[in-house]
Structure formats: structure tokens, C-alpha cells
Amino acid sequence: MSARKILELKNVSKIYGNLKALADINLSVNAGDWLSIMGPSGSGKTTMINIIGCMDTPSVGSVILDDVDISKENAASLTRIRRDKIGLIFQQFHLISYLTAVENVMVAQYYHSMPDEAEAMEALDKVGLADRARHLPAQLSGGEQQRVCIARALINSPQILLGDEPTGNLDEENEGIVVDIFRRLHDEGVTIIIVTHDPEVGDVAQRKIILEHGKIVDDIDQSATFGEALKLKHNN
């Protein structure tokens, strides 16, 4: 049985005045895929992630997310789609300083349906933080805060887990922990798209997309070495 397509960008361009941040992008992603998006600063990575994450719209072209053309939706509809279908992880943690870890996860539930502490605790347990649930962000390390963010992104069972430099502020040990969490989520069938500058993080994905000057210049299938790259990263 063929894999189900979860995301497709068709001839997508994003233009700001005389600047073409993205130029005629075509990309298909199947449910359960793990992609890394890489490229130098100014190559269009953030623009692409903002469009996929329903935080921006293309100037030209179509973006089909779970059979819906989100390029035709208004701002209110995009907010709803992002809430229901996208789990976002950023380089900056964006945790609420006066809420505990479990309460920060429950905030995401509040905007989606109803807060459920048991479900939030289960999400924290999934990232190895059940014992830190009652701690405030200031009482957590950077790696622990990022794991709270992953739990928060997962709590509403998104169609796609989208990360913008999710390991950018982490040391090597915590980067390895986060990558290992992504590995386990991928094993469970979660679709993962990560923007990264780190070649090691980029290399553990099944597929690596290289952007330059707003264009895809390479689309590398890494599935043959996918498992070995993960083992090497984890063991080191």
C-alpha cells in the first residue's frame, strides 16, 4: 500500500518587494516521514517553515496540508488549522515563566479543547520529565525546557511536528536526548520536519532538503543510512 501524502507544496514562491524569499518550491511529504531542511542564512528556511506551519501564506502557489489547500485560507482559519494539525517547537522555548511544566503543556490543550492534567503528565512522561512536572521553567535546564516544549507540541496529536532549530540552544548531551526523542516519535509514526544548521542533526533525518537563494538545490534520500546515523549520533 502506498504511503499517504500529508503535505505538498506546489510551485510556491514568497515575494517581499524585490526579494524572492522562496522561488518555485515543489515538495511532497508522506505521513511518517522525517525531513531536515538545511541551507545558509537567508536561504528561505524560516520562510518555508512559516508557510508550512500556517504562520504565513505564499505569494504564489499552493500548499496542501492533509488534503486542504491552506494557501486559500484566511487568518482565522489558519490559526485553527495550526492549532489542530501542527505541533511547533522553536529554538527559543516560549514557556510561561510563572507556570509549571505540566501547566505549560496544559495551556496548549486549553486552546485546542479542554485541559487534562493526566494527558499532560503522560506527554511529559513521554519526554522523560514526569518527575519535573511541578517545576517552573527557571528551575529547569535548557534541555529540560526544550523537552517541555516537545511535550506541549505533541499534546494535541498534531499531523506534523515542526521544529525551527529545536537543538540550536542545547549542549551536545541535551541535543542527543532531543534527537533520541525525535527517533522514538518517528518510530511511532509521527511526521517530523526540522529546520537546522547542525549537520549532525540534519544527517539523522530520512531525507535532507537543501535550500539556497530560496530554491531547493538538493533533495537527499538518507533512508539507506538512516538507522546507522541515529545509532552513531546516539552512541557518541
mmCIF file of C-alpha atoms in Angstrom:
data_model
loop_
_atom_site.group_PDB
_atom_site.id
_atom_site.type_symbol
_atom_site.label_atom_id
_atom_site.label_comp_id
_atom_site.label_asym_id
_atom_site.label_seq_id
_atom_site.Cartn_x
_atom_site.Cartn_y
_atom_site.Cartn_z
ATOM 1 C CA MET A 1 0.000 0.000 0.000
ATOM 2 C CA SER A 2 1.399 3.407 -0.969
ATOM 3 C CA ALA A 3 2.173 5.985 1.714
ATOM 4 C CA ARG A 4 -0.366 8.734 2.325
ATOM 5 C CA LYS A 5 0.737 12.225 1.293
ATOM 6 C CA ILE A 6 0.364 14.614 4.246
ATOM 7 C CA LEU A 7 1.903 17.772 2.760
ATOM 8 C CA GLU A 8 2.544 19.146 -0.724
ATOM 9 C CA LEU A 9 3.980 22.477 -1.846
ATOM 10 C CA LYS A 10 3.217 23.218 -5.498
ATOM 11 C CA ASN A 11 5.149 25.998 -7.271
ATOM 12 C CA VAL A 12 5.342 28.005 -4.042
ATOM 13 C CA SER A 13 7.020 31.412 -4.079
ATOM 14 C CA LYS A 14 7.160 34.088 -1.389
ATOM 15 C CA ILE A 15 7.956 37.614 -2.528
ATOM 16 C CA TYR A 16 8.739 40.648 -0.391
ATOM 17 C CA GLY A 17 9.045 43.666 -2.674
ATOM 18 C CA ASN A 18 12.029 42.873 -4.900
ATOM 19 C CA LEU A 19 13.128 39.935 -2.746
ATOM 20 C CA LYS A 20 12.083 36.386 -3.637
ATOM 21 C CA ALA A 21 12.467 34.547 -0.322
ATOM 22 C CA LEU A 22 11.156 31.340 -1.910
ATOM 23 C CA ALA A 23 11.224 30.648 -5.638
ATOM 24 C CA ASP A 24 9.003 27.974 -7.210
ATOM 25 C CA ILE A 25 9.255 25.374 -4.442
ATOM 26 C CA ASN A 26 7.856 21.892 -5.067
ATOM 27 C CA LEU A 27 7.912 19.425 -2.187
ATOM 28 C CA SER A 28 5.915 16.349 -1.172
ATOM 29 C CA VAL A 29 5.953 14.787 2.290
ATOM 30 C CA ASN A 30 4.356 11.469 3.217
ATOM 31 C CA ALA A 31 2.809 10.738 6.598
ATOM 32 C CA GLY A 32 5.505 9.366 8.897
ATOM 33 C CA ASP A 33 8.422 10.967 7.033
ATOM 34 C CA TRP A 34 11.282 12.687 8.858
ATOM 35 C CA LEU A 35 12.785 15.615 6.943
ATOM 36 C CA SER A 36 15.553 18.049 7.739
ATOM 37 C CA ILE A 37 15.646 21.408 5.952
ATOM 38 C CA MET A 38 19.097 22.946 5.712
ATOM 39 C CA GLY A 39 20.864 25.823 3.987
ATOM 40 C CA PRO A 40 22.808 29.004 4.699
ATOM 41 C CA SER A 41 21.275 32.030 6.419
ATOM 42 C CA GLY A 42 18.915 33.802 4.049
ATOM 43 C CA SER A 43 18.229 30.673 2.011
ATOM 44 C CA GLY A 44 14.494 30.660 2.809
ATOM 45 C CA LYS A 45 14.337 28.030 5.570
ATOM 46 C CA THR A 46 12.372 30.155 8.033
ATOM 47 C CA THR A 47 10.024 31.368 5.305
ATOM 48 C CA MET A 48 9.308 27.781 4.297
ATOM 49 C CA ILE A 49 8.695 26.652 7.877
ATOM 50 C CA ASN A 50 6.380 29.631 8.469
ATOM 51 C CA ILE A 51 4.313 28.713 5.414
ATOM 52 C CA ILE A 52 4.135 25.008 6.317
ATOM 53 C CA GLY A 53 3.230 25.968 9.886
ATOM 54 C CA CYS A 54 0.329 28.219 8.813
ATOM 55 C CA MET A 55 2.103 31.317 10.142
ATOM 56 C CA ASP A 56 2.411 32.835 6.658
ATOM 57 C CA THR A 57 0.966 32.312 3.191
ATOM 58 C CA PRO A 58 2.691 32.021 -0.196
ATOM 59 C CA SER A 59 2.602 34.841 -2.730
ATOM 60 C CA VAL A 60 2.209 32.246 -5.485
ATOM 61 C CA GLY A 61 1.415 28.545 -5.483
ATOM 62 C CA SER A 62 -0.497 26.073 -3.323
ATOM 63 C CA VAL A 63 0.169 24.350 -0.009
ATOM 64 C CA ILE A 64 -1.894 21.216 0.543
ATOM 65 C CA LEU A 65 -1.925 20.065 4.176
ATOM 66 C CA ASP A 66 -3.906 16.926 4.938
ATOM 67 C CA ASP A 67 -5.962 17.427 1.733
ATOM 68 C CA VAL A 68 -6.735 21.099 2.497
ATOM 69 C CA ASP A 69 -5.274 23.928 0.382
ATOM 70 C CA ILE A 70 -4.169 26.183 3.228
ATOM 71 C CA SER A 71 -2.881 28.832 0.817
ATOM 72 C CA LYS A 72 -6.522 29.807 0.226
ATOM 73 C CA GLU A 73 -7.470 30.086 3.920
ATOM 74 C CA ASN A 74 -7.908 33.323 5.901
ATOM 75 C CA ALA A 75 -6.008 34.203 9.090
ATOM 76 C CA ALA A 76 -8.654 32.813 11.459
ATOM 77 C CA SER A 77 -8.803 29.529 9.571
ATOM 78 C CA LEU A 78 -5.000 29.269 9.514
ATOM 79 C CA THR A 79 -4.943 29.719 13.287
ATOM 80 C CA ARG A 80 -7.422 26.870 13.685
ATOM 81 C CA ILE A 81 -5.504 24.602 11.277
ATOM 82 C CA ARG A 82 -2.216 25.340 13.053
ATOM 83 C CA ARG A 83 -3.822 24.593 16.420
ATOM 84 C CA ASP A 84 -5.333 21.307 15.226
ATOM 85 C CA LYS A 85 -2.705 19.929 12.833
ATOM 86 C CA ILE A 86 0.727 21.414 13.645
ATOM 87 C CA GLY A 87 2.960 20.935 16.671
ATOM 88 C CA LEU A 88 5.541 23.738 16.833
ATOM 89 C CA ILE A 89 8.957 23.641 18.521
ATOM 90 C CA PHE A 90 11.186 26.721 18.402
ATOM 91 C CA GLN A 91 14.805 27.483 19.248
ATOM 92 C CA GLN A 92 13.526 29.846 21.935
ATOM 93 C CA PHE A 93 11.378 27.897 24.365
ATOM 94 C CA HIS A 94 8.467 30.375 24.795
ATOM 95 C CA LEU A 95 7.408 28.845 28.103
ATOM 96 C CA ILE A 96 5.274 30.895 30.512
ATOM 97 C CA SER A 97 7.598 31.687 33.395
ATOM 98 C CA TYR A 98 5.033 31.536 36.209
ATOM 99 C CA LEU A 99 3.501 28.210 35.132
ATOM 100 C CA THR A 100 4.905 24.788 35.980
ATOM 101 C CA ALA A 101 5.984 22.344 33.291
ATOM 102 C CA VAL A 102 2.670 20.481 33.353
ATOM 103 C CA GLU A 103 0.711 23.753 33.310
ATOM 104 C CA ASN A 104 2.688 24.948 30.271
ATOM 105 C CA VAL A 105 1.668 21.770 28.455
ATOM 106 C CA MET A 106 -1.961 22.218 29.540
ATOM 107 C CA VAL A 107 -2.028 25.739 28.028
ATOM 108 C CA ALA A 108 -1.819 24.131 24.571
ATOM 109 C CA GLN A 109 -4.774 21.908 25.469
ATOM 110 C CA TYR A 110 -6.788 24.954 26.560
ATOM 111 C CA TYR A 111 -6.623 26.481 23.072
ATOM 112 C CA HIS A 112 -7.484 23.166 21.438
ATOM 113 C CA SER A 113 -10.145 21.558 23.623
ATOM 114 C CA MET A 114 -10.124 21.081 27.400
ATOM 115 C CA PRO A 115 -7.082 20.952 29.702
ATOM 116 C CA ASP A 116 -6.466 17.455 31.018
ATOM 117 C CA GLU A 117 -3.700 17.128 33.599
ATOM 118 C CA ALA A 118 -3.465 13.353 33.218
ATOM 119 C CA GLU A 119 -2.861 13.710 29.466
ATOM 120 C CA ALA A 120 -0.333 16.492 30.073
ATOM 121 C CA MET A 121 1.504 14.303 32.581
ATOM 122 C CA GLU A 122 1.532 11.471 30.049
ATOM 123 C CA ALA A 123 3.090 13.813 27.457
ATOM 124 C CA LEU A 124 5.774 14.868 29.951
ATOM 125 C CA ASP A 125 6.456 11.237 30.786
ATOM 126 C CA LYS A 126 6.945 10.595 27.075
ATOM 127 C CA VAL A 127 9.858 13.049 27.069
ATOM 128 C CA GLY A 128 11.227 11.802 30.391
ATOM 129 C CA LEU A 129 10.071 14.707 32.562
ATOM 130 C CA ALA A 130 7.258 13.319 34.707
ATOM 131 C CA ASP A 131 9.392 13.920 37.810
ATOM 132 C CA ARG A 132 9.892 17.596 36.859
ATOM 133 C CA ALA A 133 6.224 18.349 36.174
ATOM 134 C CA ARG A 134 5.793 20.745 39.130
ATOM 135 C CA HIS A 135 8.933 22.769 38.388
ATOM 136 C CA LEU A 136 8.882 26.271 36.903
ATOM 137 C CA PRO A 137 10.890 26.954 33.726
ATOM 138 C CA ALA A 138 13.602 28.769 35.725
ATOM 139 C CA GLN A 139 14.111 25.559 37.717
ATOM 140 C CA LEU A 140 14.699 23.501 34.568
ATOM 141 C CA SER A 141 17.804 23.199 32.414
ATOM 142 C CA GLY A 142 17.714 24.332 28.784
ATOM 143 C CA GLY A 143 17.388 20.737 27.620
ATOM 144 C CA GLU A 144 14.531 20.100 30.038
ATOM 145 C CA GLN A 145 12.740 23.248 28.892
ATOM 146 C CA GLN A 146 13.004 22.117 25.279
ATOM 147 C CA ARG A 147 11.571 18.732 26.235
ATOM 148 C CA VAL A 148 8.613 20.525 27.855
ATOM 149 C CA CYS A 149 8.170 22.305 24.517
ATOM 150 C CA ILE A 150 8.142 18.957 22.702
ATOM 151 C CA ALA A 151 5.507 17.637 25.127
ATOM 152 C CA ARG A 152 3.471 20.800 24.566
ATOM 153 C CA ALA A 153 3.761 20.382 20.786
ATOM 154 C CA LEU A 154 2.602 16.758 20.994
ATOM 155 C CA ILE A 155 -0.313 17.160 23.403
ATOM 156 C CA ASN A 156 -2.957 17.721 20.708
ATOM 157 C CA SER A 157 -1.757 14.835 18.472
ATOM 158 C CA PRO A 158 -0.665 17.015 15.507
ATOM 159 C CA GLN A 159 -0.412 15.790 11.935
ATOM 160 C CA ILE A 160 3.100 17.282 11.670
ATOM 161 C CA LEU A 161 5.736 18.068 14.295
ATOM 162 C CA LEU A 162 7.553 21.166 13.027
ATOM 163 C CA GLY A 163 10.839 22.341 14.553
ATOM 164 C CA ASP A 164 12.741 25.564 13.850
ATOM 165 C CA GLU A 165 16.299 24.991 15.146
ATOM 166 C CA PRO A 166 14.987 22.918 18.091
ATOM 167 C CA THR A 167 18.508 21.961 19.205
ATOM 168 C CA GLY A 168 20.086 25.352 18.496
ATOM 169 C CA ASN A 169 20.335 26.377 22.176
ATOM 170 C CA LEU A 170 21.313 22.970 23.546
ATOM 171 C CA ASP A 171 24.636 21.426 24.502
ATOM 172 C CA GLU A 172 25.735 18.161 22.919
ATOM 173 C CA GLU A 173 24.272 15.934 25.632
ATOM 174 C CA ASN A 174 20.829 17.547 25.530
ATOM 175 C CA GLU A 175 20.901 17.661 21.749
ATOM 176 C CA GLY A 176 21.368 13.882 21.799
ATOM 177 C CA ILE A 177 18.426 13.472 24.205
ATOM 178 C CA VAL A 178 16.153 15.565 21.953
ATOM 179 C CA VAL A 179 17.257 13.703 18.806
ATOM 180 C CA ASP A 180 16.528 10.421 20.584
ATOM 181 C CA ILE A 181 13.016 11.674 21.407
ATOM 182 C CA PHE A 182 12.507 12.512 17.723
ATOM 183 C CA ARG A 183 13.672 8.987 16.859
ATOM 184 C CA ARG A 184 11.092 7.424 19.186
ATOM 185 C CA LEU A 185 8.340 9.703 17.880
ATOM 186 C CA HIS A 186 9.258 8.775 14.320
ATOM 187 C CA ASP A 187 9.070 5.082 15.263
ATOM 188 C CA GLU A 188 5.508 5.797 16.451
ATOM 189 C CA GLY A 189 4.606 7.248 13.032
ATOM 190 C CA VAL A 190 4.880 10.986 13.762
ATOM 191 C CA THR A 191 5.703 13.159 10.722
ATOM 192 C CA ILE A 192 8.699 15.360 11.589
ATOM 193 C CA ILE A 193 10.094 18.382 9.711
ATOM 194 C CA ILE A 194 13.117 20.087 11.276
ATOM 195 C CA VAL A 195 14.969 23.225 10.177
ATOM 196 C CA THR A 196 18.558 23.045 11.399
ATOM 197 C CA HIS A 197 22.018 24.489 10.854
ATOM 198 C CA ASP A 198 23.583 21.485 12.585
ATOM 199 C CA PRO A 199 24.821 18.928 10.008
ATOM 200 C CA GLU A 200 24.690 16.117 12.580
ATOM 201 C CA VAL A 201 21.012 16.790 13.321
ATOM 202 C CA GLY A 202 20.338 17.120 9.599
ATOM 203 C CA ASP A 203 22.052 13.815 8.881
ATOM 204 C CA VAL A 204 19.820 11.760 11.195
ATOM 205 C CA ALA A 205 16.686 12.537 9.173
ATOM 206 C CA GLN A 206 15.466 10.152 6.474
ATOM 207 C CA ARG A 207 15.532 12.937 3.929
ATOM 208 C CA LYS A 208 17.519 16.164 3.737
ATOM 209 C CA ILE A 209 16.303 19.212 1.782
ATOM 210 C CA ILE A 210 18.958 21.789 0.900
ATOM 211 C CA LEU A 211 17.865 25.377 0.165
ATOM 212 C CA GLU A 212 19.916 28.102 -1.475
ATOM 213 C CA HIS A 213 18.618 31.518 -2.528
ATOM 214 C CA GLY A 214 15.025 30.412 -1.999
ATOM 215 C CA LYS A 215 15.298 27.293 -4.155
ATOM 216 C CA ILE A 216 15.608 23.593 -3.408
ATOM 217 C CA VAL A 217 19.020 22.646 -4.783
ATOM 218 C CA ASP A 218 19.137 19.125 -3.379
ATOM 219 C CA ASP A 219 16.689 16.557 -2.010
ATOM 220 C CA ILE A 220 18.758 13.763 -0.480
ATOM 221 C CA ASP A 221 17.300 10.370 0.373
ATOM 222 C CA GLN A 222 19.133 9.256 3.529
ATOM 223 C CA SER A 223 16.932 6.246 4.241
ATOM 224 C CA ALA A 224 19.749 3.779 3.466
ATOM 225 C CA THR A 225 21.934 5.178 6.265
ATOM 226 C CA PHE A 226 19.101 6.495 8.459
ATOM 227 C CA GLY A 227 19.331 3.904 11.231
ATOM 228 C CA GLU A 228 23.130 3.905 11.293
ATOM 229 C CA ALA A 229 23.269 7.713 11.546
ATOM 230 C CA LEU A 230 20.914 7.590 14.521
ATOM 231 C CA LYS A 231 22.994 4.919 16.235
ATOM 232 C CA LEU A 232 26.216 6.846 15.635
ATOM 233 C CA LYS A 233 24.727 10.074 16.967
ATOM 234 C CA HIS A 234 23.224 8.309 19.991
ATOM 235 C CA ASN A 235 26.371 6.345 20.856
ATOM 236 C CA ASN A 236 28.620 9.390 20.604
#
